[in-house]
PDB file of C-alpha atoms and ligand atoms in Angstrom:
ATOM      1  CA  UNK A  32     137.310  74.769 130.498  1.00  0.00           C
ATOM      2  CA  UNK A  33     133.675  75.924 130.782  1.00  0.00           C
ATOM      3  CA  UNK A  34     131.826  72.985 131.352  1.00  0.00           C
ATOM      4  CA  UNK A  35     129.176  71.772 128.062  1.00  0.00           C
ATOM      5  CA  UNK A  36     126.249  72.586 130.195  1.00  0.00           C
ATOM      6  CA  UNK A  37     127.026  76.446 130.061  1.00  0.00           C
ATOM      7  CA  UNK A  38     128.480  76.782 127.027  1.00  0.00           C
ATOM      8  CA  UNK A  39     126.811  79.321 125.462  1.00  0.00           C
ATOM      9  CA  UNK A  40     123.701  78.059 123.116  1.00  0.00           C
ATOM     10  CA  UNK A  41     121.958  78.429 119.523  1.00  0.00           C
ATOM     11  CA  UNK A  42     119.074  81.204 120.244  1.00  0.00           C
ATOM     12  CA  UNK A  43     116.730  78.400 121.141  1.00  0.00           C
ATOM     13  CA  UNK A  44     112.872  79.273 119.129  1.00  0.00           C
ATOM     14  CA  UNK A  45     109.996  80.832 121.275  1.00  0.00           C
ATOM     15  CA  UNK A  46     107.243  78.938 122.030  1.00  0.00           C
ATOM     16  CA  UNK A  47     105.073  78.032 118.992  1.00  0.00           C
ATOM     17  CA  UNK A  48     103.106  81.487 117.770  1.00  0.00           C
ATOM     18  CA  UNK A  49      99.480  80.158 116.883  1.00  0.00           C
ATOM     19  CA  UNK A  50      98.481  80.895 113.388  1.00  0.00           C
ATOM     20  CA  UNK A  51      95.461  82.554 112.311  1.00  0.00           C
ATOM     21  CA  UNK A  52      93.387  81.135 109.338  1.00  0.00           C
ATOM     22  CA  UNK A  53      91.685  83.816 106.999  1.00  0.00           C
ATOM     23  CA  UNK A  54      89.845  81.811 104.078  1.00  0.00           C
ATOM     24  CA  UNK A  55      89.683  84.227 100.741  1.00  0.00           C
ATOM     25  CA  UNK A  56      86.324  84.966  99.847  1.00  0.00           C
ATOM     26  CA  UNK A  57      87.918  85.294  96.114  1.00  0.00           C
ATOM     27  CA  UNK A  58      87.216  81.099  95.798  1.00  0.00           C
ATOM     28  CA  UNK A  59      84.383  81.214  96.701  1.00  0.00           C
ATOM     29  CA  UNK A  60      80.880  80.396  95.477  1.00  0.00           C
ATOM     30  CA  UNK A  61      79.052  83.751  95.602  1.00  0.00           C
ATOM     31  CA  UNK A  62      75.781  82.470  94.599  1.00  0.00           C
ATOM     32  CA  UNK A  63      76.169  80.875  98.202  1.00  0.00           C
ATOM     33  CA  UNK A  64      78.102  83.553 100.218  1.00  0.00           C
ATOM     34  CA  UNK A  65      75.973  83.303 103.425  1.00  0.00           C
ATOM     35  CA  UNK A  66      76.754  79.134 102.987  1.00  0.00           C
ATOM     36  CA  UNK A  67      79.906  79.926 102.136  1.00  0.00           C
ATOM     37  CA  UNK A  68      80.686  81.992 105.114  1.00  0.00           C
ATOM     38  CA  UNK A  69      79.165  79.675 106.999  1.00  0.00           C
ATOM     39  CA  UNK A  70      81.129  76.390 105.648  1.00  0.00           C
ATOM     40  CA  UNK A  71      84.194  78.603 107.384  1.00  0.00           C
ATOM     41  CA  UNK A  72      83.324  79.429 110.710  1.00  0.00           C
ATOM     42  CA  UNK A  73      85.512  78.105 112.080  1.00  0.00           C
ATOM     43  CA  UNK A  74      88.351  79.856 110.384  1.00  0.00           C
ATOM     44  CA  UNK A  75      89.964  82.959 112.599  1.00  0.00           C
ATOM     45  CA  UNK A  76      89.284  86.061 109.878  1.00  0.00           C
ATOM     46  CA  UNK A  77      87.315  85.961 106.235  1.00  0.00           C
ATOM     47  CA  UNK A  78      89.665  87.545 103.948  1.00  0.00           C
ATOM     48  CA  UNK A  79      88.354  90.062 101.443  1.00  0.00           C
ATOM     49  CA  UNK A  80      89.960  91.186  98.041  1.00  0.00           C
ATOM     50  CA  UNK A  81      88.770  94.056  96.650  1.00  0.00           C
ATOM     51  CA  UNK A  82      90.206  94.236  93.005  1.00  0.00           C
ATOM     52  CA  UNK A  83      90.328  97.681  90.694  1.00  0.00           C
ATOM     53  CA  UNK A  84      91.330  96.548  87.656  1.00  0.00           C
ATOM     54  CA  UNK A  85      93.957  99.147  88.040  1.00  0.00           C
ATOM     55  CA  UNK A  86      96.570  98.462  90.634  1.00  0.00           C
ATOM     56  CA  UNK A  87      96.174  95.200  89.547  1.00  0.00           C
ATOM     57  CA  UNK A  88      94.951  93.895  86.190  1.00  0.00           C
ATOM     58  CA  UNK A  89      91.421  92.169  87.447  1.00  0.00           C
ATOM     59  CA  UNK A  90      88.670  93.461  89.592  1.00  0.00           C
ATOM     60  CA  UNK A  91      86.512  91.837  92.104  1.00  0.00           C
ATOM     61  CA  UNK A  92      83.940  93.263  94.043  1.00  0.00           C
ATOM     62  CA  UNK A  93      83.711  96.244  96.119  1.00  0.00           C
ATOM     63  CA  UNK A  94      81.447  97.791  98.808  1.00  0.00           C
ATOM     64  CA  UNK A  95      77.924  95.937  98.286  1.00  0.00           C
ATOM     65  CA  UNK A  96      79.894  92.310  99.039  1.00  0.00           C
ATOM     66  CA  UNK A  97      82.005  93.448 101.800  1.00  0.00           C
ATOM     67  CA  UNK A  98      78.509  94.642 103.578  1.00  0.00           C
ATOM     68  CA  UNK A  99      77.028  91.272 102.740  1.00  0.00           C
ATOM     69  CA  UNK A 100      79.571  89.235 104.080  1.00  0.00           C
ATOM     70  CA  UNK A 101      79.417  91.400 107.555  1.00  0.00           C
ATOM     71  CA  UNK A 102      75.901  90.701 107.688  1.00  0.00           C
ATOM     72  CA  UNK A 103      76.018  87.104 106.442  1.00  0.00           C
ATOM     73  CA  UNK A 104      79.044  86.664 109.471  1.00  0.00           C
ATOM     74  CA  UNK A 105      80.229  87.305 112.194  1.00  0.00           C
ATOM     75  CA  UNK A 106      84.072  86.374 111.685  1.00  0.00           C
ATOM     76  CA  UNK A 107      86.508  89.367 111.167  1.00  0.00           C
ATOM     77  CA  UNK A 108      86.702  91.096 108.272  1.00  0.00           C
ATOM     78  CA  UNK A 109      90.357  91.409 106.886  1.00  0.00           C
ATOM     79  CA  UNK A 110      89.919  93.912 103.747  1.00  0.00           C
ATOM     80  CA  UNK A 111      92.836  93.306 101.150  1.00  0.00           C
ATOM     81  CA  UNK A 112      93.023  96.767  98.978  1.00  0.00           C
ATOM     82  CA  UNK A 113      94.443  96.466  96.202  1.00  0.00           C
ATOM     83  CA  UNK A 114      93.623  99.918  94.547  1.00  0.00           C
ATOM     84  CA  UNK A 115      95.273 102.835  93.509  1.00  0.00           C
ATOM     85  CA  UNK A 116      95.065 105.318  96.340  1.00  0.00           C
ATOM     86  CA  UNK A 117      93.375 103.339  99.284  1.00  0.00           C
ATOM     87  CA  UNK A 118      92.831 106.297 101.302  1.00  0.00           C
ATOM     88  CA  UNK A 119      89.755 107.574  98.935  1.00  0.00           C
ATOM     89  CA  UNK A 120      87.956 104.439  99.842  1.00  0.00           C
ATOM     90  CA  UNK A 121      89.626 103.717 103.818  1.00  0.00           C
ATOM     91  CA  UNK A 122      86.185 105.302 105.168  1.00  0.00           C
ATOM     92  CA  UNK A 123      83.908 103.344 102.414  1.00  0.00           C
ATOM     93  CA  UNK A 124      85.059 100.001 103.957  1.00  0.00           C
ATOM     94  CA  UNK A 125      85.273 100.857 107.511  1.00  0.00           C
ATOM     95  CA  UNK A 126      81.731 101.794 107.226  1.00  0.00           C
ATOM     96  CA  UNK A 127      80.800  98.551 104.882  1.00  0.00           C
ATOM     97  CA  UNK A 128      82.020  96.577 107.641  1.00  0.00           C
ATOM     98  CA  UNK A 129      85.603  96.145 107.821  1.00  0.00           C
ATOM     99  CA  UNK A 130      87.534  95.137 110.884  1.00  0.00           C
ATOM    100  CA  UNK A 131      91.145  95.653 109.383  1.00  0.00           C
ATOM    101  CA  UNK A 132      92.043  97.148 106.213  1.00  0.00           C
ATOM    102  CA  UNK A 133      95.542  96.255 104.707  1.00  0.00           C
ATOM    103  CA  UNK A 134      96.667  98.877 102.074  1.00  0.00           C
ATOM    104  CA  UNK A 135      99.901  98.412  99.449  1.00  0.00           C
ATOM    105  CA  UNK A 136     102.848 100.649  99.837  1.00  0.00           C
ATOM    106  CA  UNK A 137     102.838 100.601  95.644  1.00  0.00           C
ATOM    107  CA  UNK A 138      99.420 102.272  95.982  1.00  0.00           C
ATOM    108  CA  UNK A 139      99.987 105.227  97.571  1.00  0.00           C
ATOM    109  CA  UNK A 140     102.480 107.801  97.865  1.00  0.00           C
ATOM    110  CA  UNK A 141     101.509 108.463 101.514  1.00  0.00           C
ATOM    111  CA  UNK A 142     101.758 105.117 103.143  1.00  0.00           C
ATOM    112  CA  UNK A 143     102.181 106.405 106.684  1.00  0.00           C
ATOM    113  CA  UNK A 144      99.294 108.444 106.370  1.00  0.00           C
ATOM    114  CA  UNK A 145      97.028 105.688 105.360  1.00  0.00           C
ATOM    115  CA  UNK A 146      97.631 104.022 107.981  1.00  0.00           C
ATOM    116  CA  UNK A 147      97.191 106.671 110.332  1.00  0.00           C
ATOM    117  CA  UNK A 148      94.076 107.209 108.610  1.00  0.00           C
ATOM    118  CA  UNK A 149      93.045 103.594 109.063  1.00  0.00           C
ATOM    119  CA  UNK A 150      93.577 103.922 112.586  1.00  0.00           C
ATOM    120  CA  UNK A 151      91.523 107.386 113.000  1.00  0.00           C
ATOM    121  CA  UNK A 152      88.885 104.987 111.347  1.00  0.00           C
ATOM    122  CA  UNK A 153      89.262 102.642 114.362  1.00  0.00           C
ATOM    123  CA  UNK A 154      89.961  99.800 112.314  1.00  0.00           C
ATOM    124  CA  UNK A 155      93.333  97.622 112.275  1.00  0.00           C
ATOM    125  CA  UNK A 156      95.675  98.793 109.815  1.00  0.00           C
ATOM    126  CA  UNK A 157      97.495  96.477 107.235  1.00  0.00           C
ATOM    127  CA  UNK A 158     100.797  96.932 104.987  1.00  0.00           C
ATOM    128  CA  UNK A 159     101.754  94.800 102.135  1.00  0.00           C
ATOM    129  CA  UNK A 160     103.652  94.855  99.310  1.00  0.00           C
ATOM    130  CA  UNK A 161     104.355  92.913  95.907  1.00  0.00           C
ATOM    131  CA  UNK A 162     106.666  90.038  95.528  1.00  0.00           C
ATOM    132  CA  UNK A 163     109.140  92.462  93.540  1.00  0.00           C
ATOM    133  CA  UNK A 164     109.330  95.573  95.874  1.00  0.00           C
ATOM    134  CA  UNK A 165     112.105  95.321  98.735  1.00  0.00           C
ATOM    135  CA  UNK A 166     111.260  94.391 102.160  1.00  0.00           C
ATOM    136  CA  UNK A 167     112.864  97.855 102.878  1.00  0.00           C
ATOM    137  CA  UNK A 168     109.775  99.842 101.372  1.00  0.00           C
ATOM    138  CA  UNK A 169     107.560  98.889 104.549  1.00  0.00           C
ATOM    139  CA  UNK A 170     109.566  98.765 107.475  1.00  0.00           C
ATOM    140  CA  UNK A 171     109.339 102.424 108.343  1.00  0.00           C
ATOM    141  CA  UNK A 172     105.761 101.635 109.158  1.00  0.00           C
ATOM    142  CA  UNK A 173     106.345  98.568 110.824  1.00  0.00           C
ATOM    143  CA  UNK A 174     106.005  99.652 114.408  1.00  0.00           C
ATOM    144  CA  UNK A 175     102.556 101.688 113.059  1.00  0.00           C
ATOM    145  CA  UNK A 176     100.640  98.493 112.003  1.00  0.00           C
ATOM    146  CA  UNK A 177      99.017  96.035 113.222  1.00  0.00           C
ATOM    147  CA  UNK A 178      99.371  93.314 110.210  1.00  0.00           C
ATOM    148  CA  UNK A 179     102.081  93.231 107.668  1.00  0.00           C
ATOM    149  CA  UNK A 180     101.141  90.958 104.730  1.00  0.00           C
ATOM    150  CA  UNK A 181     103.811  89.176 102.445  1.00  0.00           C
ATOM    151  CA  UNK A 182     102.365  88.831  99.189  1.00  0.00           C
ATOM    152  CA  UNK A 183     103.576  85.003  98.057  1.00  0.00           C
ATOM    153  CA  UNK A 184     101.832  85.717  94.374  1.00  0.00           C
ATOM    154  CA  UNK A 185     100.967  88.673  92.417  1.00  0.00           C
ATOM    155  CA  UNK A 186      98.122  90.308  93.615  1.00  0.00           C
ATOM    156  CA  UNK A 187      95.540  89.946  91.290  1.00  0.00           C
ATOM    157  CA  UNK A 188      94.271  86.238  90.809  1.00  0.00           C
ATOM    158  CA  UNK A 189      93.227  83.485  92.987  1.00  0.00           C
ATOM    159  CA  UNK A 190      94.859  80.162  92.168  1.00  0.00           C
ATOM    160  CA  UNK A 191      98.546  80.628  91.663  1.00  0.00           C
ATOM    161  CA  UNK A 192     101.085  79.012  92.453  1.00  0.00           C
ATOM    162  CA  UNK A 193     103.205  80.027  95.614  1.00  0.00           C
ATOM    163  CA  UNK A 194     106.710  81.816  95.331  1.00  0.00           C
ATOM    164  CA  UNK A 195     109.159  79.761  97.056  1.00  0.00           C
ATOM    165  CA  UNK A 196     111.530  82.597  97.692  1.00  0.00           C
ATOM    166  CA  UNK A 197     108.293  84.326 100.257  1.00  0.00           C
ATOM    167  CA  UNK A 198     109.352  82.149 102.853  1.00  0.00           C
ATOM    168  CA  UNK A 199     112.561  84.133 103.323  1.00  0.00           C
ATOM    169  CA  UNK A 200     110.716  87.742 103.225  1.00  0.00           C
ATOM    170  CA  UNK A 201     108.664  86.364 105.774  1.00  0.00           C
ATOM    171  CA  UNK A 202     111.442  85.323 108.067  1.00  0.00           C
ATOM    172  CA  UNK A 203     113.495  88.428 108.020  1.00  0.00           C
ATOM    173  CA  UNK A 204     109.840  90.237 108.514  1.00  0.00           C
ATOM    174  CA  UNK A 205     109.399  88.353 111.614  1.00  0.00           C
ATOM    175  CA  UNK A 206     112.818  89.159 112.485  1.00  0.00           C
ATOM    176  CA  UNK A 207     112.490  92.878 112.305  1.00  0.00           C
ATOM    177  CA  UNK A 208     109.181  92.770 114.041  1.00  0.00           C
ATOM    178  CA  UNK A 209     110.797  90.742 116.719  1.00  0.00           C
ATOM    179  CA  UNK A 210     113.277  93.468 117.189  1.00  0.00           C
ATOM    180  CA  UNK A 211     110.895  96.437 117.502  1.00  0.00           C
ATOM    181  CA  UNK A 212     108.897  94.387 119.829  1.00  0.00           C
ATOM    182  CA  UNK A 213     105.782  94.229 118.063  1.00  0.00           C
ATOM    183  CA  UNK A 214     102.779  92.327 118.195  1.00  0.00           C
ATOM    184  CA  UNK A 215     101.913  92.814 114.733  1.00  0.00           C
ATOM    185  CA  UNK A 216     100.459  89.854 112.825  1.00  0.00           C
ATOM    186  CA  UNK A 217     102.732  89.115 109.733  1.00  0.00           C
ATOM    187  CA  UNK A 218     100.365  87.390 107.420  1.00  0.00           C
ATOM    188  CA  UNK A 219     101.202  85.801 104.007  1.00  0.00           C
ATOM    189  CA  UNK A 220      98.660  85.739 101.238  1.00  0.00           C
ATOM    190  CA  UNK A 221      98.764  84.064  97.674  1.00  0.00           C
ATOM    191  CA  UNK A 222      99.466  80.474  96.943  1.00  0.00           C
ATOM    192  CA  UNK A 223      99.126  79.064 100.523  1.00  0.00           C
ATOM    193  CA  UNK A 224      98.461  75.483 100.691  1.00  0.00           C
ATOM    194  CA  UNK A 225      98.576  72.384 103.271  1.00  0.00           C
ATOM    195  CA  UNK A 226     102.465  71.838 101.468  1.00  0.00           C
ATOM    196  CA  UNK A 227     103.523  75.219 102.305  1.00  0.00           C
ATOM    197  CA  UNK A 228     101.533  76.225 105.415  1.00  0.00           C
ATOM    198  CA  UNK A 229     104.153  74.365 108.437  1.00  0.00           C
ATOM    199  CA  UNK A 230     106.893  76.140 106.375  1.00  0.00           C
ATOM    200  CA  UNK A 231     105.290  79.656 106.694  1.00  0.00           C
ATOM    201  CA  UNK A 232     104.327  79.061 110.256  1.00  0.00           C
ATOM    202  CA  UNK A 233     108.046  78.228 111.434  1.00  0.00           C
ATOM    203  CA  UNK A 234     109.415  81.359 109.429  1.00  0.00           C
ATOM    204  CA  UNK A 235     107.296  83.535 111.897  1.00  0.00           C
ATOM    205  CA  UNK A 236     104.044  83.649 110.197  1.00  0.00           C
ATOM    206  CA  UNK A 237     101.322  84.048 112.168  1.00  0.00           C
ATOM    207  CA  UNK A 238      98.259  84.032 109.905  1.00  0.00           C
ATOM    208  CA  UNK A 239      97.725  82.301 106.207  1.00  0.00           C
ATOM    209  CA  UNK A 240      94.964  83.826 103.623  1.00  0.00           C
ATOM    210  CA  UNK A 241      94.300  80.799 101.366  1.00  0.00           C
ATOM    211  CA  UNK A 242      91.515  81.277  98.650  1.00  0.00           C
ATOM    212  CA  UNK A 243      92.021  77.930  96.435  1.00  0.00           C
ATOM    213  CA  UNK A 244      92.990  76.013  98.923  1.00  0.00           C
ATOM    214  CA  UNK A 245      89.897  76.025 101.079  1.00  0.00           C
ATOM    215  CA  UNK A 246      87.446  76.269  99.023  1.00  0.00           C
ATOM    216  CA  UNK A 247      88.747  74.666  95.764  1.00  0.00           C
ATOM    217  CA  UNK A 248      87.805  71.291  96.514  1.00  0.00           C
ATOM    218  CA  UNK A 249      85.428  69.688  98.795  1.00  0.00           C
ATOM    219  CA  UNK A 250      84.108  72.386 100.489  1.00  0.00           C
ATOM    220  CA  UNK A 251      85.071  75.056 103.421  1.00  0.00           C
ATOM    221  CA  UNK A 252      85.013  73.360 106.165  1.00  0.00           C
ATOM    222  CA  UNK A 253      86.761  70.650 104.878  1.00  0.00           C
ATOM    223  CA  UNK A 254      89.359  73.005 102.772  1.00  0.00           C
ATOM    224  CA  UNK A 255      90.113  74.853 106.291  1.00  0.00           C
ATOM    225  CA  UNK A 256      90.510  71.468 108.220  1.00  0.00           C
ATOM    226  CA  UNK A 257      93.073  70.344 105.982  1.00  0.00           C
ATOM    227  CA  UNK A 258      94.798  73.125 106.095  1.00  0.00           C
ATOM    228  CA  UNK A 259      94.806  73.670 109.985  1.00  0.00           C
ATOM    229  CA  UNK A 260      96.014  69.857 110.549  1.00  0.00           C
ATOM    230  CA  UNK A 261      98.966  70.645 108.225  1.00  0.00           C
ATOM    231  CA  UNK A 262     100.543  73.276 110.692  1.00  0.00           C
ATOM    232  CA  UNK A 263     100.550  70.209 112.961  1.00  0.00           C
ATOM    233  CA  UNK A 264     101.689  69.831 116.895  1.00  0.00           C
ATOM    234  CA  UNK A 265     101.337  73.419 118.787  1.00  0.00           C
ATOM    235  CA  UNK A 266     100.431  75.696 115.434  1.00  0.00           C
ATOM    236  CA  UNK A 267      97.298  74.051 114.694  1.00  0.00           C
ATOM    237  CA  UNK A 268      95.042  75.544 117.294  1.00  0.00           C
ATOM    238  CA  UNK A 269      92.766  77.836 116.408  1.00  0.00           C
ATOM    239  CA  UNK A 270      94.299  81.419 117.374  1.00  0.00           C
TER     240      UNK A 270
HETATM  241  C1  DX5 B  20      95.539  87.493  95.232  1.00  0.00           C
HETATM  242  C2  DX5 B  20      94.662  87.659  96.456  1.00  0.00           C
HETATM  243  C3  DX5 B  20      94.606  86.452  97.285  1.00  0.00           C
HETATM  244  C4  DX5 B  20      93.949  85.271  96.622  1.00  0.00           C
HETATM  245  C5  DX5 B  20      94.565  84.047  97.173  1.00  0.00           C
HETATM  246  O1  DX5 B  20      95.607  88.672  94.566  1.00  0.00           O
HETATM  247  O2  DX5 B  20      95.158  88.711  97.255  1.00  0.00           O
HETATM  248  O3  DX5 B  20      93.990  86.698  98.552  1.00  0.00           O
HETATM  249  O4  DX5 B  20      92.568  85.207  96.825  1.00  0.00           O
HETATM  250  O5  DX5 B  20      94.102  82.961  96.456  1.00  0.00           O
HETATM  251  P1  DX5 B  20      94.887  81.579  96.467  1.00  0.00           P
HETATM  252  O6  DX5 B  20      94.949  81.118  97.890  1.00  0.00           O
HETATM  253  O7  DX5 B  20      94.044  80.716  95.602  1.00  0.00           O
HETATM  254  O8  DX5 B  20      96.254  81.840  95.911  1.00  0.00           O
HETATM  255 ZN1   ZN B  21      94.398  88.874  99.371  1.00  0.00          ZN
END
């Protein structure tokens, strides 16, 4: 009999993976953007939606904001597209100020070639994809990218409430990232919240975009606080 000491084990969980905070700009006050920006510099990336009122049925802002923001900031700039056909624009941003771009497979009918493009641009390239499209429909990119985003809403509207069933998509994404042996960030946007944020981080998330939650109430700094003591013991730290 093999004795309980080296009997085989449960797959014991890595060390903690630090998460990355990325504060939408959606919520907040752009009569105060520099302030704004300011309230949340201590957050790890500003998050950026840029909205066409195509791909999705609202629209935001565009180039003129994004360049602001860089210039108003110096955090990194994490552009969410959601547009029809990213890669007319890809250059637009990059030269507006983006760091990383993150582009929808439902966008585009060339999603490896956005990326690439993204890439060429020298910018960090970004997949996501809608609550309703299968996990499938981005992982032949996966080992192309540096941040795969798990849309927990519908892209379109700040302030909604989170889909529960995200937190699985999120685990079998850090799963298949795991397996290829990337280093990707696997981010989660839409919904995100002090109640759901631990939850997200054990799944394998390893950065949270929350819009509502950080600046809905009393302010950025505060908002982002909240949210980075509700990852708790080893998560918490600023990545
Ligand atoms: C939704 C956007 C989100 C949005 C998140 O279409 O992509 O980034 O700003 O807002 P909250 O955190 O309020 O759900
Ligand atoms: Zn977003």
């Amino acid at each position: 009999m093999i004795p309980e000491t080296q009997l085989p084990s449960e797959p014991q969980p890595g060390p903690p993976r630090a998460v990355k905070l990325a504060p939408s700009l959606l919520a907040c006050d752009f009569t105060r953007l520099g302030e704004e920006l300011q309230s949340i510099r201590g957050a790890d990336w500003a998050h950026v939606d840029v909205m066409d009122g195509q791909f999705v049925p609202n629209i935001s802002f565009g180039l003129p904001i994004l360049a602001a923001a860089r210039r108003a900031s110096g955090l990194y700039m994490d552009v969410h597209l959601m547009i029809e056909s990213p890669e007319r624009y890809l250059r637009d941003f990059a030269e507006a100020g983006a760091d990383g771009m993150t582009v929808h497979v439902e966008a585009t009918r060339h999603i490896h070639r956005a990326v690439q493009l993204i890439r060429e641009l020298g910018k960090n390239a970004g997949v996501t994809l809608n609550p309703g499209t299968p996990l499938e429909a981005v992982r032949p990119v996966l080992g192309d990218v540096d941040t795969v985003l798990v849309m927990s809403v519908n892209p379109g509207f700040g302030g909604q409430k989170f889909l529960p069933q995200s937190v699985e998509r999120v685990r079998t994404l850090r799963r298949w990232l795991d397996e290829l042996g990337s280093a990707a960030t696997l981010q989660v946007d839409g919904g995100v919240s002090a109640a759901n944020a631990r939850a997200l981080a054990e799944a394998g998330a390893t950065c949270l975009v929350a819009g509502s939650a950080v600046f809905g109430q009393d302010g950025g700094a505060a908002g982002l606080e909240r949210l980075r003591s509700s990852l708790g013991a080893g998560l918490g730290e600023r990545a």
